[in-house]
mmCIF file of C-alpha atoms in Angstrom:
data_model
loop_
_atom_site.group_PDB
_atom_site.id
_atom_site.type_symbol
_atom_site.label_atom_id
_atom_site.label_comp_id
_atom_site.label_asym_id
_atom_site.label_seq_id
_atom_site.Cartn_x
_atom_site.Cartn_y
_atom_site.Cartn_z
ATOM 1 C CA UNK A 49 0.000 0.000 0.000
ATOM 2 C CA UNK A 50 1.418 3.612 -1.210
ATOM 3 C CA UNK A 51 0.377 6.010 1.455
ATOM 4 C CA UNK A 52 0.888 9.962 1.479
ATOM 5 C CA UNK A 53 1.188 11.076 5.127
ATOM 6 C CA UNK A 54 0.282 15.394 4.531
ATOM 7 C CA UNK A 55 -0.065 16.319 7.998
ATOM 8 C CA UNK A 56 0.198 20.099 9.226
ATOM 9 C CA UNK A 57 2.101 20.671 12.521
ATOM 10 C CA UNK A 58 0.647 19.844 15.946
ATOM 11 C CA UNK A 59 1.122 23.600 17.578
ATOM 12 C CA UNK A 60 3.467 24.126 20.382
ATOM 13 C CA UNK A 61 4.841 20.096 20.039
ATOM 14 C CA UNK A 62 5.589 18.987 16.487
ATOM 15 C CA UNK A 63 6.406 20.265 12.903
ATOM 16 C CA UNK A 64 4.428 18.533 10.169
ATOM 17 C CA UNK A 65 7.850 16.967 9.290
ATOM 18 C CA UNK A 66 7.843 15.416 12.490
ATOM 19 C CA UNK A 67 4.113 14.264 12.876
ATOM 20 C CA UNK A 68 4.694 12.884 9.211
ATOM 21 C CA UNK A 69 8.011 11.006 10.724
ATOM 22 C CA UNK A 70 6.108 9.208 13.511
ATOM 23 C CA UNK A 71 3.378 8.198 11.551
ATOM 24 C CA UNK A 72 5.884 6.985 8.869
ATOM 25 C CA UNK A 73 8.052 4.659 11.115
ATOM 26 C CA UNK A 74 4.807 3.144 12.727
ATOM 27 C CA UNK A 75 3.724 2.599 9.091
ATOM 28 C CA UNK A 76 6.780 1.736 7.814
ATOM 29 C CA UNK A 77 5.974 -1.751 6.242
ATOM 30 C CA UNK A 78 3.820 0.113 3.611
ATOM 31 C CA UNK A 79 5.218 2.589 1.090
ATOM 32 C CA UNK A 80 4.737 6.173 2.794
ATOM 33 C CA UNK A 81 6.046 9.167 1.996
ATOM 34 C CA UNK A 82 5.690 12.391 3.900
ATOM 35 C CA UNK A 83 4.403 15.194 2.462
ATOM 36 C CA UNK A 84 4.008 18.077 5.294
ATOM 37 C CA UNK A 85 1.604 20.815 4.317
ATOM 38 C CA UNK A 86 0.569 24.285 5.677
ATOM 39 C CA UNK A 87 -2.239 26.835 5.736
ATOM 40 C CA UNK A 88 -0.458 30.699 5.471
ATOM 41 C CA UNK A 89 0.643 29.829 9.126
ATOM 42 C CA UNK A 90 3.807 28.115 10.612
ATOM 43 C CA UNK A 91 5.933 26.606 8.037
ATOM 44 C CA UNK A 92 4.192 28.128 5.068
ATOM 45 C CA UNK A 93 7.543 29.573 4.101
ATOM 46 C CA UNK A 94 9.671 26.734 4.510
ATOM 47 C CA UNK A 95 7.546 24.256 2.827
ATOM 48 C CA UNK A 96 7.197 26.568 -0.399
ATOM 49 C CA UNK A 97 10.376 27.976 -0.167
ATOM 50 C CA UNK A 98 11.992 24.013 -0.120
ATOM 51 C CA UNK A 99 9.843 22.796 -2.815
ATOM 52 C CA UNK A 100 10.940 25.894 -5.054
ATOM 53 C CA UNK A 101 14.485 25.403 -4.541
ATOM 54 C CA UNK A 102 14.588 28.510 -2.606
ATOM 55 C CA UNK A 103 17.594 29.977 -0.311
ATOM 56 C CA UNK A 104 17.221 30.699 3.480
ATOM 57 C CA UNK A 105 18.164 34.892 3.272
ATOM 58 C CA UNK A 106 18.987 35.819 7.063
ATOM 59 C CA UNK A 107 17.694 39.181 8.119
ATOM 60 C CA UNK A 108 17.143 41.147 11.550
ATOM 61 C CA UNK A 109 13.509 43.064 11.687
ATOM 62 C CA UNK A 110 11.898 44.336 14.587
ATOM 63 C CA UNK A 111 10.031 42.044 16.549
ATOM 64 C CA UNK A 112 6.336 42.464 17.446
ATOM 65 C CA UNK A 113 7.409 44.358 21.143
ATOM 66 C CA UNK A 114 10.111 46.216 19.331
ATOM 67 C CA UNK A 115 13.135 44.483 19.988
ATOM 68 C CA UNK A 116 15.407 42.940 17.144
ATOM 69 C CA UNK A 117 14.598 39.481 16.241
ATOM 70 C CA UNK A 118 15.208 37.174 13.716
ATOM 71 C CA UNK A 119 14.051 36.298 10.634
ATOM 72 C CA UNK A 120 14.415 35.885 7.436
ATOM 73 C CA UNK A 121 12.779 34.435 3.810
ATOM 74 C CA UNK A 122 13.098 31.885 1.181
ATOM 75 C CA UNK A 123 14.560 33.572 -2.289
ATOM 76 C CA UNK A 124 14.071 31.630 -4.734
ATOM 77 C CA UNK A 125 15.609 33.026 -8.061
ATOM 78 C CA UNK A 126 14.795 32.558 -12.205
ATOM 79 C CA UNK A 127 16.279 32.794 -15.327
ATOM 80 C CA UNK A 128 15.452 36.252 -15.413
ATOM 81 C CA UNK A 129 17.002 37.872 -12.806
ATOM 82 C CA UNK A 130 13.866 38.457 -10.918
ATOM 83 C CA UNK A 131 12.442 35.917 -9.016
ATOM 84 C CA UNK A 132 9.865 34.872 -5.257
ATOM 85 C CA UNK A 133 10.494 35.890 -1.893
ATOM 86 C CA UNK A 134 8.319 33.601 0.844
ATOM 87 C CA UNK A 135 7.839 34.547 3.696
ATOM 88 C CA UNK A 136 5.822 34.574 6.617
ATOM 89 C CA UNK A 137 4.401 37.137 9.023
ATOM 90 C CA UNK A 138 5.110 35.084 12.064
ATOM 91 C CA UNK A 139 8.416 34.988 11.659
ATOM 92 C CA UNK A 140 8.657 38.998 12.153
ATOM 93 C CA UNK A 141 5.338 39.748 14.180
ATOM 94 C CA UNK A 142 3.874 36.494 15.382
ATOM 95 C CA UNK A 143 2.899 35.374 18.781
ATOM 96 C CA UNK A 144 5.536 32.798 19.117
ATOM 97 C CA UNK A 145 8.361 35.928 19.515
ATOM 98 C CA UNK A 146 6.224 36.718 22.884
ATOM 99 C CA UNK A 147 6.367 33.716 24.608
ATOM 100 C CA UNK A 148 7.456 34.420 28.202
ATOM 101 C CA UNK A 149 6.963 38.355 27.871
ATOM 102 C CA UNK A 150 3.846 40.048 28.825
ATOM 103 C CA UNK A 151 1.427 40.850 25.768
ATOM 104 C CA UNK A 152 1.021 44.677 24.473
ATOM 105 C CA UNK A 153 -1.867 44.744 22.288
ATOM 106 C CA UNK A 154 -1.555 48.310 22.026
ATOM 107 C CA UNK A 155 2.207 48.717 21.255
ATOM 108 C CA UNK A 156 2.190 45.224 19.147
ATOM 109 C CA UNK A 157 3.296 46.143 15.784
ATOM 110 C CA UNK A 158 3.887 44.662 11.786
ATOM 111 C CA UNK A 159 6.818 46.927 11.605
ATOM 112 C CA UNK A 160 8.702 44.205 11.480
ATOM 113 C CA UNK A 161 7.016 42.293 8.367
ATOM 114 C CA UNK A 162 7.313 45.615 6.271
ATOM 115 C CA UNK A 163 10.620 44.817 7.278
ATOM 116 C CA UNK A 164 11.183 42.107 5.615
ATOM 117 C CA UNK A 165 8.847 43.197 2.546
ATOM 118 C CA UNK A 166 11.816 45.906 1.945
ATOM 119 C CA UNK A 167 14.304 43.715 1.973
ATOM 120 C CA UNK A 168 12.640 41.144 -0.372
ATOM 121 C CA UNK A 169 11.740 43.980 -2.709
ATOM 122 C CA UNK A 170 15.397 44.951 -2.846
ATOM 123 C CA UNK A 171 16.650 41.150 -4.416
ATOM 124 C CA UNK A 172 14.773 42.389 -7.094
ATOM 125 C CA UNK A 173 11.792 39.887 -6.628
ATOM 126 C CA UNK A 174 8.757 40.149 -8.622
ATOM 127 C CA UNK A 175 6.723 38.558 -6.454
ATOM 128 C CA UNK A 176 6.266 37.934 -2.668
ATOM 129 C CA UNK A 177 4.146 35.190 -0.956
ATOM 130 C CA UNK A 178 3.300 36.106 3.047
ATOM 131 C CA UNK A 179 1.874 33.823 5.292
ATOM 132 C CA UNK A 180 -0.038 35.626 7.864
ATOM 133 C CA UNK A 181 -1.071 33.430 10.220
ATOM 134 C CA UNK A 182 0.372 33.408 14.147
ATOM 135 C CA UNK A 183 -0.159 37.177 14.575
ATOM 136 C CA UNK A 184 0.405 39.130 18.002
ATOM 137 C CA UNK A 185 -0.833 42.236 16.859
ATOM 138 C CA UNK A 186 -4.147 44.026 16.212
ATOM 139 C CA UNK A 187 -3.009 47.083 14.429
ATOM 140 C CA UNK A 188 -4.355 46.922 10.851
ATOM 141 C CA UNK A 189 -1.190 46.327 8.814
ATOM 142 C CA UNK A 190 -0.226 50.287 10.191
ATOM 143 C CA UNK A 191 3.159 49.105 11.697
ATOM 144 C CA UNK A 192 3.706 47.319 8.535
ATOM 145 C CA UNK A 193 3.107 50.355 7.012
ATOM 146 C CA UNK A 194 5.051 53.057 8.476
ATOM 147 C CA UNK A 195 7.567 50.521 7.885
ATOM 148 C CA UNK A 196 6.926 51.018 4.081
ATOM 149 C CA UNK A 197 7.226 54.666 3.978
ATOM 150 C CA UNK A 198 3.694 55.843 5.302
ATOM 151 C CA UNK A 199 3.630 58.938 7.648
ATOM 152 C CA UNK A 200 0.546 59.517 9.860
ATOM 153 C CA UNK A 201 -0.195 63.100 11.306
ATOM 154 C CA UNK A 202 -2.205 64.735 13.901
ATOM 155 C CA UNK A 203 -4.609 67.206 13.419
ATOM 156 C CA UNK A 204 -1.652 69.993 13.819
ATOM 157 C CA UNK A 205 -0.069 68.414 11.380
ATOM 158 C CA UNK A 206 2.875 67.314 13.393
ATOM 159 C CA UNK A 207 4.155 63.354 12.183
ATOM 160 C CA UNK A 208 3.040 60.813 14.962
ATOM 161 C CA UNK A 209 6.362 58.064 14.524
ATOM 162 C CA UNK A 210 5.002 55.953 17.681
ATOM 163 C CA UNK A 211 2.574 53.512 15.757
ATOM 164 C CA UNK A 212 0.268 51.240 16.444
ATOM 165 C CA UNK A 213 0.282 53.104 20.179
ATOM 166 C CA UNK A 214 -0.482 56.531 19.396
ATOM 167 C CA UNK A 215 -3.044 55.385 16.384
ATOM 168 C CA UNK A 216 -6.246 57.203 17.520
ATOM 169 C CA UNK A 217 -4.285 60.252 17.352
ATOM 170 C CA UNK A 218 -3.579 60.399 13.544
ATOM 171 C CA UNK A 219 -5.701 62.422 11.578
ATOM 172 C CA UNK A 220 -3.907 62.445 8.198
ATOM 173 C CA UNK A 221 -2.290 59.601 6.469
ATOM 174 C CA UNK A 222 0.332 59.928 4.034
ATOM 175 C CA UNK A 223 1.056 57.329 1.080
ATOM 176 C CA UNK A 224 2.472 59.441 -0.965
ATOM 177 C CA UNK A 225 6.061 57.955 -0.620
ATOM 178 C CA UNK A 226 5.198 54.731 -2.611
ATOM 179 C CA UNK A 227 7.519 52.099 -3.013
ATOM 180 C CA UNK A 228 7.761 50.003 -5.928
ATOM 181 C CA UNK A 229 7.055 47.300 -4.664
ATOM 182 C CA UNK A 230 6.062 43.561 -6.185
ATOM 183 C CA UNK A 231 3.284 41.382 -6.483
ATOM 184 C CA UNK A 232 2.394 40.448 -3.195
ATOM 185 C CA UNK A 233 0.239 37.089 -2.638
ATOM 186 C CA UNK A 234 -1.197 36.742 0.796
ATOM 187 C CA UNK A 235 -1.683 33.129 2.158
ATOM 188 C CA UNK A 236 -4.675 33.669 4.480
ATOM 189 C CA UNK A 237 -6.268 30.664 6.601
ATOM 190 C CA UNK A 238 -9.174 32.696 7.509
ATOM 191 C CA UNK A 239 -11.647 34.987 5.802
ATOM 192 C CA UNK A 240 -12.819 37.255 8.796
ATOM 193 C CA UNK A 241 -13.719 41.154 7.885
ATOM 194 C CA UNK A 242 -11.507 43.790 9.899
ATOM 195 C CA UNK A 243 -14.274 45.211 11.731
ATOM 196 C CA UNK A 244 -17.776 43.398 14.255
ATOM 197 C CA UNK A 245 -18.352 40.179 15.657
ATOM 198 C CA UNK A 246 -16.359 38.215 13.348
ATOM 199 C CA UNK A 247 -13.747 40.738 13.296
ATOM 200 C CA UNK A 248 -9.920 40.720 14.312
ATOM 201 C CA UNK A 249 -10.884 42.251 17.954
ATOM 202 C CA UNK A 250 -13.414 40.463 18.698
ATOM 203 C CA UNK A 251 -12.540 36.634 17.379
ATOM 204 C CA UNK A 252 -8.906 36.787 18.234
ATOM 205 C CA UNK A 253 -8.092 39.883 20.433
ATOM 206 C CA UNK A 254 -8.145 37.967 23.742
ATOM 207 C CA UNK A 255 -5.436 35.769 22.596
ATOM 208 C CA UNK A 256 -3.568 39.055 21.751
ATOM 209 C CA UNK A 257 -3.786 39.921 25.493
ATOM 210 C CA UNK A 258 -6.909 42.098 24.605
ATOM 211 C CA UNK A 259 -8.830 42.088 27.533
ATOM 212 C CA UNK A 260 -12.742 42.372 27.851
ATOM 213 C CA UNK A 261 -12.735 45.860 28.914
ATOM 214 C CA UNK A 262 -10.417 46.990 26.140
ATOM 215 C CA UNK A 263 -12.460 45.522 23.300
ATOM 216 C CA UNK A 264 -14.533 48.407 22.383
ATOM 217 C CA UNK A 265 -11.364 50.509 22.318
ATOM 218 C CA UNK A 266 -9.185 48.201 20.409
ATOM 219 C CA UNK A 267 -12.404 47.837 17.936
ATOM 220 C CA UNK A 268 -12.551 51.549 17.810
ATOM 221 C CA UNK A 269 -9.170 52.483 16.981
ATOM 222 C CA UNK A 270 -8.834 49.632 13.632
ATOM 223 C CA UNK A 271 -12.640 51.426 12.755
ATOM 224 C CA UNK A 272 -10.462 54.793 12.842
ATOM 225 C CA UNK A 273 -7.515 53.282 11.282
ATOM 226 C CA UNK A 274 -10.375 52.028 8.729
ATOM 227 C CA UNK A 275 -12.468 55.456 8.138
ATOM 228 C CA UNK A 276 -8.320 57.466 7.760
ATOM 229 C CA UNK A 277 -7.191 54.686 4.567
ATOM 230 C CA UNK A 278 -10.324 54.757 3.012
ATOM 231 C CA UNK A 279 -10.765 58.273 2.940
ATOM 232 C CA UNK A 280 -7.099 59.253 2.134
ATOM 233 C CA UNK A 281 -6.306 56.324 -0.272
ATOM 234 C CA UNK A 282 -9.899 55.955 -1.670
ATOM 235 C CA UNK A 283 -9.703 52.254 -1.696
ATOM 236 C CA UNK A 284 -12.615 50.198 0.959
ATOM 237 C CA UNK A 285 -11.301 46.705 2.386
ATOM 238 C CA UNK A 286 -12.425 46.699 5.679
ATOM 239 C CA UNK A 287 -15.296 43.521 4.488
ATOM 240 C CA UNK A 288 -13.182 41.969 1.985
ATOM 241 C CA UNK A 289 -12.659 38.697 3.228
ATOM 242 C CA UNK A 290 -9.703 37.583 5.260
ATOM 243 C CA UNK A 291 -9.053 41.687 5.797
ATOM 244 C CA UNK A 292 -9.360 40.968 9.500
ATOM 245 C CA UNK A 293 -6.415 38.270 9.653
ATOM 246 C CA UNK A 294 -3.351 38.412 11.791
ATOM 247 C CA UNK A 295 -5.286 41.469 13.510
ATOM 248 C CA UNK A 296 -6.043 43.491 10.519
ATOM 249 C CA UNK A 297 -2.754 42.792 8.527
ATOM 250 C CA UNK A 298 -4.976 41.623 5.381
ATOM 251 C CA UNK A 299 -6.305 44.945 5.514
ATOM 252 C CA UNK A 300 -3.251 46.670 5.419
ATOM 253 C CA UNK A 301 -1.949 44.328 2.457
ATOM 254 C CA UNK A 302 -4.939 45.200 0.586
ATOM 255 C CA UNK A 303 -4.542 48.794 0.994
ATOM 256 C CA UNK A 304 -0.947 49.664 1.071
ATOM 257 C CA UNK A 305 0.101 46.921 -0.736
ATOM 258 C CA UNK A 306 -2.688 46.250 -3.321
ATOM 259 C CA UNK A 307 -1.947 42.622 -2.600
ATOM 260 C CA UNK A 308 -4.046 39.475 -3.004
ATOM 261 C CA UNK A 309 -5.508 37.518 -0.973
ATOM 262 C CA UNK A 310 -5.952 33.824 -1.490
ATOM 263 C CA UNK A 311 -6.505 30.565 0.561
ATOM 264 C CA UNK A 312 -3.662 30.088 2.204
ATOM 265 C CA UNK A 313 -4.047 26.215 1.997
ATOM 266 C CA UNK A 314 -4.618 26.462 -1.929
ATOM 267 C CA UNK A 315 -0.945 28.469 -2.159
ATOM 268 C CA UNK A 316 0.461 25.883 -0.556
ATOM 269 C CA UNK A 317 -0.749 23.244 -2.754
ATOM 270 C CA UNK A 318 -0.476 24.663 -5.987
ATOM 271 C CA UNK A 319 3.348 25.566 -4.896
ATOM 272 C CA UNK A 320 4.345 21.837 -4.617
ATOM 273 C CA UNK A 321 2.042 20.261 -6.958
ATOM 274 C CA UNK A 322 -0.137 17.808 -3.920
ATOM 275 C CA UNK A 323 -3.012 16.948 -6.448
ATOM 276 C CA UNK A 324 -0.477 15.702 -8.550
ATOM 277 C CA UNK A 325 2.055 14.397 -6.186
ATOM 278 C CA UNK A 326 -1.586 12.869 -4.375
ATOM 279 C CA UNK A 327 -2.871 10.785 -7.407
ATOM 280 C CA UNK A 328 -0.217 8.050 -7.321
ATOM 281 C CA UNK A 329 -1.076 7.507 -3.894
ATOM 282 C CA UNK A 330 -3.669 4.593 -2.181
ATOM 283 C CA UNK A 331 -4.539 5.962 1.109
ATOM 284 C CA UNK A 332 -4.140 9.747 2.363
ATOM 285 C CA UNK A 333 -3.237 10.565 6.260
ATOM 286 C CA UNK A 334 -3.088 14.196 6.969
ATOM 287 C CA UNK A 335 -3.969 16.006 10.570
ATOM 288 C CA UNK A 336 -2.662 19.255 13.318
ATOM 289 C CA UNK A 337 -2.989 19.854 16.710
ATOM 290 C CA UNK A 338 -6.714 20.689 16.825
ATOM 291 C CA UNK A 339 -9.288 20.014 14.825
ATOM 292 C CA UNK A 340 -13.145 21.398 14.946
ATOM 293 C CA UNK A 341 -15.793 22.597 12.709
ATOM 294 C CA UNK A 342 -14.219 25.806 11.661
ATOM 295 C CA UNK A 343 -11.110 23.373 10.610
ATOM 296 C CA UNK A 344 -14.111 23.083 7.435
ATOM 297 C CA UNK A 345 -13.382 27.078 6.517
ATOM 298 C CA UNK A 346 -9.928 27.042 4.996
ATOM 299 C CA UNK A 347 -7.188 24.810 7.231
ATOM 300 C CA UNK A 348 -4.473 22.508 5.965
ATOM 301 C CA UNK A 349 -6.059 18.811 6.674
ATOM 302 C CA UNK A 350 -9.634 20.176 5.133
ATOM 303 C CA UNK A 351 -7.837 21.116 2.081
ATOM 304 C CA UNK A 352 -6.333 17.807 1.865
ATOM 305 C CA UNK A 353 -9.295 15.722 2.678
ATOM 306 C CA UNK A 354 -11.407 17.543 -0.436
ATOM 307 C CA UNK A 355 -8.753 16.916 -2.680
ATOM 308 C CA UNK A 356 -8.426 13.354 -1.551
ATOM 309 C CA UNK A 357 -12.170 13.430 -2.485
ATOM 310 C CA UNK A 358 -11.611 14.946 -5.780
ATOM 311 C CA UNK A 359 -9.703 12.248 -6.570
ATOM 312 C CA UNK A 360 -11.442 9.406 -4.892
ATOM 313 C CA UNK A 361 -8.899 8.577 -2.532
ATOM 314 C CA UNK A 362 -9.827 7.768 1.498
ATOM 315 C CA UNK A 363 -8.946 10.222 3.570
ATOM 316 C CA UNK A 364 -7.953 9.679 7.289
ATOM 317 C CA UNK A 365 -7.125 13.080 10.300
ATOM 318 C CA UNK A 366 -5.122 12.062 13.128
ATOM 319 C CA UNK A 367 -4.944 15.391 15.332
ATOM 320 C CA UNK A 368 -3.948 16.390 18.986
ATOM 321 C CA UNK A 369 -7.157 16.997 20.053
ATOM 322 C CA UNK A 370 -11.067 16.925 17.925
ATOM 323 C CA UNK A 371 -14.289 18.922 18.794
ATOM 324 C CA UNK A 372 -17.403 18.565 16.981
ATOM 325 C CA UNK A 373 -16.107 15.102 15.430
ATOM 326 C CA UNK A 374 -19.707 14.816 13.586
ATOM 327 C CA UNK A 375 -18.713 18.189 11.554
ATOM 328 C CA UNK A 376 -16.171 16.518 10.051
ATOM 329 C CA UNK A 377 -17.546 13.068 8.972
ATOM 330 C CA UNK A 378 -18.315 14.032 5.488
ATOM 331 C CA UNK A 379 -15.010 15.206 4.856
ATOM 332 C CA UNK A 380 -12.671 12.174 6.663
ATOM 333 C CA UNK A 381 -13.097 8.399 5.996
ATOM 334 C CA UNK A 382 -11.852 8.543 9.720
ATOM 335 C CA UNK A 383 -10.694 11.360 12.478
ATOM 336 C CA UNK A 384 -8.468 9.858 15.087
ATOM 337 C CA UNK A 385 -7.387 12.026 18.610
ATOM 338 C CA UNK A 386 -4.638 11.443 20.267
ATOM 339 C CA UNK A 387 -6.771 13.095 23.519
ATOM 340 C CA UNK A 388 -9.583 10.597 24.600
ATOM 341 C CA UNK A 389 -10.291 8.620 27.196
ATOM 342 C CA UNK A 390 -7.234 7.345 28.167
ATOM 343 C CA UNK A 391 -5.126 10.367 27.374
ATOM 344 C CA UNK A 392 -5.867 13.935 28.336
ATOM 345 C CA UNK A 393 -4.545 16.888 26.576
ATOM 346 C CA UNK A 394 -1.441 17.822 29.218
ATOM 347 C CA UNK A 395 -0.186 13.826 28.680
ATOM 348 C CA UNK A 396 -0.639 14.519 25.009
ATOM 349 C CA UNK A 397 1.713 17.333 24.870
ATOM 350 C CA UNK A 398 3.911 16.448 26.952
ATOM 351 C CA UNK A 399 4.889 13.576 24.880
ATOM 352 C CA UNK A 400 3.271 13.626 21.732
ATOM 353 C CA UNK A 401 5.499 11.495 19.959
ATOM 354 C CA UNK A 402 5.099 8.768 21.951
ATOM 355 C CA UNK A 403 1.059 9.053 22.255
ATOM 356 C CA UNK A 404 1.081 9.310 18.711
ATOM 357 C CA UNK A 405 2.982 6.322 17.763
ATOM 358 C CA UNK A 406 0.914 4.390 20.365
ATOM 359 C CA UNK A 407 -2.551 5.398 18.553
ATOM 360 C CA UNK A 408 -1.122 5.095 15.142
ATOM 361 C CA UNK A 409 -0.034 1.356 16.446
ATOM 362 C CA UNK A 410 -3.137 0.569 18.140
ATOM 363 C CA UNK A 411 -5.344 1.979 15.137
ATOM 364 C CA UNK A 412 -3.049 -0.260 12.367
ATOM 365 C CA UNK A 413 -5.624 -2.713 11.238
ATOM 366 C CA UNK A 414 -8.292 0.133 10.894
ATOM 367 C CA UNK A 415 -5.813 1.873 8.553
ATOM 368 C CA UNK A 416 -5.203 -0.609 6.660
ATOM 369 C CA UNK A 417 -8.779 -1.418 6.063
ATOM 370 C CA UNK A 418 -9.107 1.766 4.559
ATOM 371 C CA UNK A 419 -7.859 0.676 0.944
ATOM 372 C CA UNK A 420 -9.024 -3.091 1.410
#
């Protein structure tokens, strides 16, 4: 039996590489071949920048908090001197660069991911492709802008520099300075608006830092930020789908950057070729860290599972943890968790590859039964 094991990564424990690696060496009397795949979150870049041939460019932006961090993108040159920069958000403004500090919502900026759109530009690329997911911020791409060139000013005209924290205090935006910049291709795992209930604040402030109290400010200052773009730059994004992702940084892309937004799963695909690489294949195993119902709107091991069902193929999840299983039925042949009733979700991450190897082991003859 030829299997393809696609899995994403299992948050805060595993890479996709490495949930793909367990799964192989438990299956490893078949023919398996691992496959890892990605949303416009962690290990977007890497996957798309490895299956292009792409280089690793160091660079230093400013982190989220604004100290330096690290980062960096895949270039990945042609024939014509031009060429793709990949890169992802997350790597210059994500939540992961906050781990063990205390969360700013207000001061959290994309500064550093116009960073790294700067330096890209100035390879000479003619196109980028930015995963956003993994955000700490809520400012509506305007760190990522002032990074670009944009100056805001208050009603006296005097140039605000401290952005996103001094935000409700710009009156005047100006884009005049624009930089030539590239195609830019947003991978995008979600398609909230900027603003309401299904907005950046509200769906994903809290894990931000926003607290409840704070909500109706944070919401008011990206409606601000909102009302100043549209009517300086003319352009209106603020419903577009996916404009409230990684706290408003879709927005921004739109309107700064007149980029495009796309499934971030579909990028990802049509970069290395899965239908194609999938159709030689008997039995598909993909999976992450958490799976639920709004897995269905855009994330990796969806994607997978309705190509695998394009192409007639059964489909098996094996996750970290599953809510709403019945959601998800049409979609999976089967949904394995490594959390049930013999395993809770702190023995799970503690040592998820050994849980996983044990369900994969215990759940063998079910696999296989898949193609029989």
């Amino acid at each position: 039996m030829r299997i393809l094991i696609a899995p994403d990564k299992f948050k805060g424990t595993m890479s996709g590489s490495e949930v793909g690696e367990v799964i192989g060496n438990v299956l490893g009397d078949h023919e398996c071949r691992i496959f890892p795949v990605a949303d416009g979150g962690e290990g977007t870049a890497e996957i798309i920048g490895r299956a292009l041939g792409g280089e690793w460019v160091k660079s230093q932006v400013k982190g989220p908090l604004g100290d330096q961090v690290d980062a960096g993108f895949f270039l990945v040159s042609d024939e014509s001197g031009g060429g793709t920069a990949v890169m992802e958000m997350n790597a210059a403004s994500g939540l992961d660069l906050v781990q063990g500090k205390k969360l700013d919502p207000w001061a959290a900026s994309t500064h550093g991911t116009g960073e790294l759109i700067i330096e890209a530009r100035n390879f000479g690329v003619d196109r980028i492709v930015l995963g956003i997911g993994g955000s700490a911020t809520n400012d509506g791409g305007a760190g990522m802008a002032q990074a670009l060139g944009v100056h805001f000013f208050n009603d006296e005209g005097l140039e605000i520099t401290e952005i996103p924290e001094k935000l409700m205090e710009v009156d005047q935006i100006f884009p005049e300075i624009r930089l030539d910049l590239p195609e830019i291709i947003v991978a995008c795992d979600v398609r909230n608006p900027l603003l309401g209930e299904n907005g950046a604040t509200v769906v994903y402030g809290e894990q931000k830092g926003i607290i409840q109290k704070d909500m109706e400010r944070q919401e008011a200052r990206l409606l601000r930020f909102a009302d100043l773009v549209e009517s300086e730059m003319g352009n209106a994004f603020r419903d577009e789908p996916g404009a409230g992702a990684a706290g408003g940084l879709g927005f921004g892309l739109m309107s700064f950057c007149e980029a495009e937004l796309r499934s971030g799963f579909d990028v990802v695909a049509e970069s290395i070729d899965l239908e194609w690489v999938m159709a030689s294949y008997d039995l598909i195993i993909t999976g992450e860290g958490c799976m639920d119902s709004q897995s269905l709107m855009g994330k990796a091991p969806c994607g997978v599972a309705k190509m695998a069902r394009k192409l007639g193929k059964p489909v098996m999840a094996i996750c970290g943890c599953v809510y709403g299983k019945e959601a998800l039925e049409n979609d999976f042949d089967v949904v394995l968790s490594l959390v049930d009733e013999n395993t809770n979700i702190e023995e799970s991450m503690s040592n998820p590859r050994e849980v996983l190897k044990n369900k994969v082991d215990s759940c063998r003859q079910m696999i296989e039964q898949l193609v029989s």
